[in-house]
Amino acid sequence: MAGSTLEIKDLHVEIEGLEILKGLNLTLKGGEFHAVMGPNGTGKSTLASAVMGHPKYEVTQGEILLDGENVLEMEVDERAQAGLFLAMQYPSEISGVTNSDFLRSAINSRREEGDEISLMKFIKQMDAKMDTLDIDKNMAQRYLNEGFSGGEKKRNEILQLMNIEPSIAILDEIDSGLDIDALKVVAKGINEMRDDSFGCLIITHYQRLLNYITPDKVHVMMQGRIVKTGGPELAQRLEEEGYDWIKEELGIEDETIGSK
Ligand SMILES: Nc1ncnc2c1ncn2[C@@H]1O[C@H](COP(=O)(O)OP(=O)(O)OP(=O)(O)O)[C@@H](O)[C@H]1O
């Protein structure tokens, strides 16, 4: 199946009147994995929230297109139905909704009426993905993220990803809080998704995740825009040398969003 294309053009985003994204351009195609790196506070999570339609983030200029369709005109649920998925940095706890019910509803929301996944097929699929991610089976009946450890929440985000099978996913610091074994397991799950019909944007601070998931491109964000793009070797150099060399190369004194 041919993959989707996410195009972000000259994106400007404000939060409470403060401009955070200042002309960001990025194209992600099905079959591609891109990493987004950058110092703290340079707008990486803002990018993720703006693409998914968080109401606090106001797009003041630019475009977000999914297969040519204007994403900015879609509500959050319509964006999910269209194939976008965000694994959040801080997943919410939702009491009263079991993990299993949530997942089944999420899967069915992307299917036509009358074509809902059968209970048997759903359980089989979820069980297999839980095995891949080394998730305890009783997590299926627990309330969504309630009382989950930080690492369990992250694994659960990937369980959702693997079951919902979006066409484009943004993973916001999916590696934070994971121990070494969990990192490998989560990377295995994400790698299993590699397919021409799936594109993935991986926001991370650390090269170590990229040791397990090889990105096709690595982007560096500073001052609310992408300032450099390269291959996996760029992430390697950042791990070894930090960000100062990029600032020097580009004549950037202050990488945060308040600066020009
Ligand atoms: N709700 C908010 N209210 C006020 N300022 C905000 C809000 N959300 C984000 N910001 C500001 O926007 C800037 C960019 O934040 P963002 O979380 O996008 O950065 P980031 O690159 O993801 O950072 P990190 O690497 O630390 O996760 C920061 O200065 C942050 O304080």
Short mmCIF file of C-alpha atoms and ligand atoms in Angstrom, two decimals:
data_model
loop_
_atom_site.label_atom_id
_atom_site.label_comp_id
_atom_site.label_asym_id
_atom_site.label_seq_id
_atom_site.Cartn_x
_atom_site.Cartn_y
_atom_site.Cartn_z
CA MET A 1 0.00 0.00 0.00
CA ALA A 2 1.34 3.45 -0.94
CA GLY A 3 2.07 5.58 2.09
CA SER A 4 0.77 8.97 3.11
CA THR A 5 2.75 12.20 2.92
CA LEU A 6 2.76 14.79 5.68
CA GLU A 7 3.87 18.22 4.47
CA ILE A 8 4.52 21.04 6.90
CA LYS A 9 5.14 24.35 5.18
CA ASP A 10 6.32 27.60 6.78
CA LEU A 11 4.54 26.72 10.03
CA HIS A 12 4.20 29.50 12.60
CA VAL A 13 2.62 28.62 15.95
CA GLU A 14 1.84 30.81 18.96
CA ILE A 15 0.96 29.90 22.48
CA GLU A 16 -0.67 32.58 24.58
CA GLY A 17 0.58 35.23 22.18
CA LEU A 18 4.19 34.01 22.18
CA GLU A 19 5.49 32.74 18.83
CA ILE A 20 7.16 29.35 19.31
CA LEU A 21 7.37 27.86 15.83
CA LYS A 22 8.77 30.39 13.39
CA GLY A 23 8.58 29.01 9.88
CA LEU A 24 9.08 25.26 10.12
CA ASN A 25 9.30 23.13 6.98
CA LEU A 26 9.25 19.34 6.97
CA THR A 27 8.07 16.60 4.61
CA LEU A 28 7.63 13.04 5.84
CA LYS A 29 6.62 10.24 3.49
CA GLY A 30 5.32 6.74 4.11
CA GLY A 31 8.24 4.33 4.55
CA GLU A 32 10.45 7.01 6.12
CA PHE A 33 11.60 7.40 9.70
CA HIS A 34 12.83 10.90 10.63
CA ALA A 35 14.36 11.94 13.95
CA VAL A 36 13.89 15.44 15.36
CA MET A 37 16.52 16.51 17.87
CA GLY A 38 17.35 19.85 19.44
CA PRO A 39 18.12 21.58 22.73
CA ASN A 40 15.41 21.97 25.39
CA GLY A 41 12.71 24.52 24.70
CA THR A 42 13.25 24.86 20.96
CA GLY A 43 9.71 23.83 19.97
CA LYS A 44 9.81 20.06 19.35
CA SER A 45 6.75 19.19 21.46
CA THR A 46 4.99 22.28 20.12
CA LEU A 47 5.40 20.85 16.63
CA ALA A 48 3.81 17.56 17.75
CA SER A 49 0.91 19.33 19.49
CA ALA A 50 0.27 21.65 16.54
CA VAL A 51 0.12 18.74 14.08
CA MET A 52 -2.40 16.91 16.28
CA GLY A 53 -4.47 20.07 16.85
CA HIS A 54 -4.01 20.86 20.54
CA PRO A 55 -6.35 23.86 21.07
CA LYS A 56 -3.75 25.87 23.01
CA TYR A 57 -1.44 26.03 20.02
CA GLU A 58 -2.55 28.62 17.51
CA VAL A 59 -1.29 28.27 13.96
CA THR A 60 -0.86 31.82 12.70
CA GLN A 61 0.78 31.07 9.35
CA GLY A 62 1.68 28.15 7.10
CA GLU A 63 0.18 24.82 6.16
CA ILE A 64 -0.02 21.23 7.37
CA LEU A 65 -1.13 18.85 4.63
CA LEU A 66 -1.79 15.12 4.77
CA ASP A 67 -1.89 13.73 1.25
CA GLY A 68 -2.75 17.25 0.10
CA GLU A 69 -5.68 17.60 2.56
CA ASN A 70 -5.64 20.61 4.86
CA VAL A 71 -5.07 19.18 8.34
CA LEU A 72 -5.57 22.58 9.97
CA GLU A 73 -9.26 22.47 9.06
CA MET A 74 -9.73 19.12 10.82
CA GLU A 75 -10.77 18.56 14.45
CA VAL A 76 -8.45 16.38 16.57
CA ASP A 77 -10.57 13.24 16.07
CA GLU A 78 -10.69 13.86 12.32
CA ARG A 79 -6.89 14.08 12.26
CA ALA A 80 -6.69 10.70 14.00
CA GLN A 81 -9.23 9.22 11.58
CA ALA A 82 -7.21 10.61 8.68
CA GLY A 83 -4.23 8.55 9.92
CA LEU A 84 -2.25 10.82 12.25
CA PHE A 85 -1.08 9.53 15.63
CA LEU A 86 0.80 11.17 18.50
CA ALA A 87 2.57 9.22 21.23
CA MET A 88 2.72 11.83 23.94
CA GLN A 89 5.63 12.82 26.14
CA TYR A 90 3.30 12.70 29.16
CA PRO A 91 0.39 10.31 28.40
CA SER A 92 -2.82 11.12 30.31
CA GLU A 93 -4.43 8.78 32.84
CA ILE A 94 -8.08 8.08 32.08
CA SER A 95 -9.97 6.47 34.92
CA GLY A 96 -12.99 4.31 34.11
CA VAL A 97 -11.84 3.39 30.57
CA THR A 98 -9.92 0.13 30.29
CA ASN A 99 -6.90 -0.08 28.07
CA SER A 100 -8.60 -2.78 26.04
CA ASP A 101 -11.86 -0.80 25.51
CA PHE A 102 -9.92 2.28 24.56
CA LEU A 103 -7.82 0.40 22.01
CA ARG A 104 -10.79 -1.35 20.42
CA SER A 105 -12.68 1.95 20.09
CA ALA A 106 -9.63 3.64 18.63
CA ILE A 107 -9.19 0.86 16.05
CA ASN A 108 -12.88 0.96 15.12
CA SER A 109 -12.92 4.74 14.80
CA ARG A 110 -10.64 4.32 11.78
CA ARG A 111 -12.88 1.67 10.19
CA GLU A 112 -16.09 1.99 8.24
CA GLU A 113 -19.39 1.28 9.99
CA GLY A 114 -20.15 -2.43 9.63
CA ASP A 115 -16.43 -3.25 9.27
CA GLU A 116 -15.57 -3.11 12.99
CA ILE A 117 -12.88 -5.50 14.24
CA SER A 118 -14.36 -8.65 15.83
CA LEU A 119 -13.70 -9.21 19.51
CA MET A 120 -11.81 -12.43 18.79
CA LYS A 121 -9.58 -10.82 16.17
CA PHE A 122 -8.97 -7.82 18.41
CA ILE A 123 -7.93 -9.96 21.40
CA LYS A 124 -5.63 -12.04 19.23
CA GLN A 125 -4.03 -8.96 17.70
CA MET A 126 -3.66 -7.16 21.03
CA ASP A 127 -2.19 -10.24 22.71
CA ALA A 128 0.42 -10.61 19.96
CA LYS A 129 1.44 -6.95 20.23
CA MET A 130 1.58 -7.21 24.03
CA ASP A 131 3.94 -10.16 23.64
CA THR A 132 6.18 -8.16 21.30
CA LEU A 133 6.30 -5.31 23.80
CA ASP A 134 6.68 -7.59 26.82
CA ILE A 135 3.58 -6.08 28.44
CA ASP A 136 1.82 -7.98 31.22
CA LYS A 137 -1.55 -9.26 29.95
CA ASN A 138 -3.46 -7.89 32.95
CA MET A 139 -2.62 -4.37 31.73
CA ALA A 140 -5.39 -4.82 29.15
CA GLN A 141 -8.06 -4.63 31.82
CA ARG A 142 -6.52 -1.81 33.83
CA TYR A 143 -7.75 1.75 33.39
CA LEU A 144 -5.87 3.65 30.72
CA ASN A 145 -2.46 4.61 32.10
CA GLU A 146 -3.85 4.82 35.66
CA GLY A 147 -1.04 4.02 38.06
CA PHE A 148 1.21 2.87 35.20
CA SER A 149 4.90 3.51 35.76
CA GLY A 150 6.62 5.96 33.41
CA GLY A 151 8.06 3.10 31.37
CA GLU A 152 4.73 1.23 31.26
CA LYS A 153 3.03 4.34 29.90
CA LYS A 154 5.59 4.58 27.12
CA ARG A 155 5.20 0.90 26.20
CA ASN A 156 1.46 1.43 26.21
CA GLU A 157 1.77 4.32 23.75
CA ILE A 158 3.58 1.93 21.39
CA LEU A 159 0.93 -0.74 22.00
CA GLN A 160 -1.62 1.82 20.78
CA LEU A 161 0.57 2.68 17.80
CA MET A 162 0.91 -0.97 16.80
CA ASN A 163 -2.81 -1.66 17.11
CA ILE A 164 -4.15 1.53 15.54
CA GLU A 165 -1.69 1.34 12.61
CA PRO A 166 -1.73 5.03 11.67
CA SER A 167 -0.18 6.21 8.41
CA ILE A 168 1.91 8.92 10.10
CA ALA A 169 3.05 8.85 13.75
CA ILE A 170 4.85 11.40 15.88
CA LEU A 171 6.62 9.90 18.89
CA ASP A 172 7.48 12.58 21.45
CA GLU A 173 10.40 11.43 23.63
CA ILE A 174 9.18 7.85 23.64
CA ASP A 175 12.56 6.84 25.08
CA SER A 176 12.47 9.06 28.16
CA GLY A 177 12.14 7.06 31.35
CA LEU A 178 12.77 3.69 29.68
CA ASP A 179 15.35 1.30 31.09
CA ILE A 180 17.77 -0.31 28.62
CA ASP A 181 15.71 -3.48 28.15
CA ALA A 182 12.48 -1.52 27.71
CA LEU A 183 14.18 0.75 25.18
CA LYS A 184 15.11 -2.29 23.07
CA VAL A 185 11.60 -3.71 23.33
CA VAL A 186 9.96 -0.42 22.35
CA ALA A 187 12.40 -0.03 19.44
CA LYS A 188 11.53 -3.58 18.32
CA GLY A 189 7.83 -2.65 18.27
CA ILE A 190 8.48 0.52 16.28
CA ASN A 191 10.74 -1.33 13.83
CA GLU A 192 8.00 -3.92 13.28
CA MET A 193 5.88 -1.07 11.93
CA ARG A 194 8.44 -0.28 9.20
CA ASP A 195 6.51 -0.43 5.99
CA ASP A 196 5.94 1.75 2.94
CA SER A 197 2.53 2.67 4.33
CA PHE A 198 3.94 4.10 7.58
CA GLY A 199 5.95 7.27 8.22
CA CYS A 200 7.33 8.14 11.64
CA LEU A 201 8.71 11.30 13.24
CA ILE A 202 10.76 10.47 16.31
CA ILE A 203 11.45 13.34 18.71
CA THR A 204 14.37 12.40 20.93
CA HIS A 205 17.27 13.85 22.89
CA TYR A 206 19.44 10.78 22.65
CA GLN A 207 21.36 8.94 19.99
CA ARG A 208 20.90 5.69 21.95
CA LEU A 209 17.32 5.25 20.65
CA LEU A 210 18.65 5.76 17.13
CA ASN A 211 21.10 2.90 17.68
CA TYR A 212 18.06 0.64 17.58
CA ILE A 213 15.85 2.57 15.14
CA THR A 214 17.84 3.84 12.19
CA PRO A 215 16.41 7.12 10.94
CA ASP A 216 16.47 8.01 7.25
CA LYS A 217 16.91 11.67 8.18
CA VAL A 218 17.85 13.59 11.31
CA HIS A 219 16.59 17.17 11.77
CA VAL A 220 17.88 19.66 14.31
CA MET A 221 15.50 22.28 15.72
CA MET A 222 16.56 25.63 17.14
CA GLN A 223 14.60 28.84 17.59
CA GLY A 224 11.38 27.20 16.44
CA ARG A 225 12.55 25.96 13.07
CA ILE A 226 14.60 23.18 11.52
CA VAL A 227 18.11 24.54 11.12
CA LYS A 228 19.96 21.45 9.92
CA THR A 229 19.11 18.10 8.31
CA GLY A 230 21.40 15.12 7.79
CA GLY A 231 21.58 11.35 8.06
CA PRO A 232 22.17 9.13 11.13
CA GLU A 233 25.76 10.45 11.34
CA LEU A 234 24.35 13.85 12.38
CA ALA A 235 22.80 12.32 15.53
CA GLN A 236 26.11 10.59 16.22
CA ARG A 237 27.99 13.88 16.02
CA LEU A 238 25.45 15.62 18.29
CA GLU A 239 25.91 12.87 20.88
CA GLU A 240 29.67 13.38 20.80
CA GLU A 241 29.89 17.16 20.46
CA GLY A 242 26.57 18.66 21.59
CA TYR A 243 24.95 21.59 19.75
CA ASP A 244 27.58 24.34 19.97
CA TRP A 245 29.16 23.52 16.60
CA ILE A 246 25.81 23.97 14.85
CA LYS A 247 25.26 27.30 16.58
CA GLU A 248 28.73 28.40 15.51
CA GLU A 249 28.24 27.16 11.96
CA LEU A 250 24.94 29.02 11.63
CA GLY A 251 25.86 32.07 13.68
CA ILE A 252 23.16 31.36 16.28
CA GLU A 253 23.92 32.83 19.69
CA ASP A 254 20.84 31.65 21.58
CA GLU A 255 18.95 28.58 20.40
CA THR A 256 15.78 29.13 22.46
CA ILE A 257 12.55 30.44 21.01
CA GLY A 258 12.73 33.92 22.56
CA SER A 259 15.72 34.79 20.37
CA LYS A 260 15.91 36.02 16.76
N1 LIG B 1 1.48 25.93 27.60
C1 LIG B 1 2.54 26.76 27.49
N2 LIG B 1 2.54 27.98 28.05
C2 LIG B 1 3.61 28.80 27.93
N3 LIG B 1 4.74 28.49 27.26
C3 LIG B 1 4.78 27.28 26.69
C4 LIG B 1 3.71 26.35 26.77
N4 LIG B 1 4.04 25.24 26.09
C5 LIG B 1 5.30 25.47 25.63
N5 LIG B 1 5.72 26.68 25.99
C6 LIG B 1 7.06 27.23 25.73
O1 LIG B 1 7.39 27.01 24.38
C7 LIG B 1 8.78 26.72 24.26
C8 LIG B 1 8.96 25.45 23.46
O2 LIG B 1 8.46 24.36 24.24
P1 LIG B 1 8.48 22.87 23.71
O3 LIG B 1 7.91 22.01 24.79
O4 LIG B 1 7.84 22.82 22.37
O5 LIG B 1 10.04 22.63 23.55
P2 LIG B 1 10.84 21.25 23.35
O6 LIG B 1 11.84 21.53 22.28
O7 LIG B 1 9.91 20.11 23.15
O8 LIG B 1 11.58 21.14 24.75
P3 LIG B 1 12.14 19.85 25.56
O9 LIG B 1 13.29 19.33 24.76
O10 LIG B 1 12.59 20.46 26.86
O11 LIG B 1 11.02 18.86 25.73
C9 LIG B 1 9.34 26.66 25.68
O12 LIG B 1 9.97 27.89 25.96
C10 LIG B 1 8.11 26.49 26.53
O13 LIG B 1 8.27 27.07 27.83
#
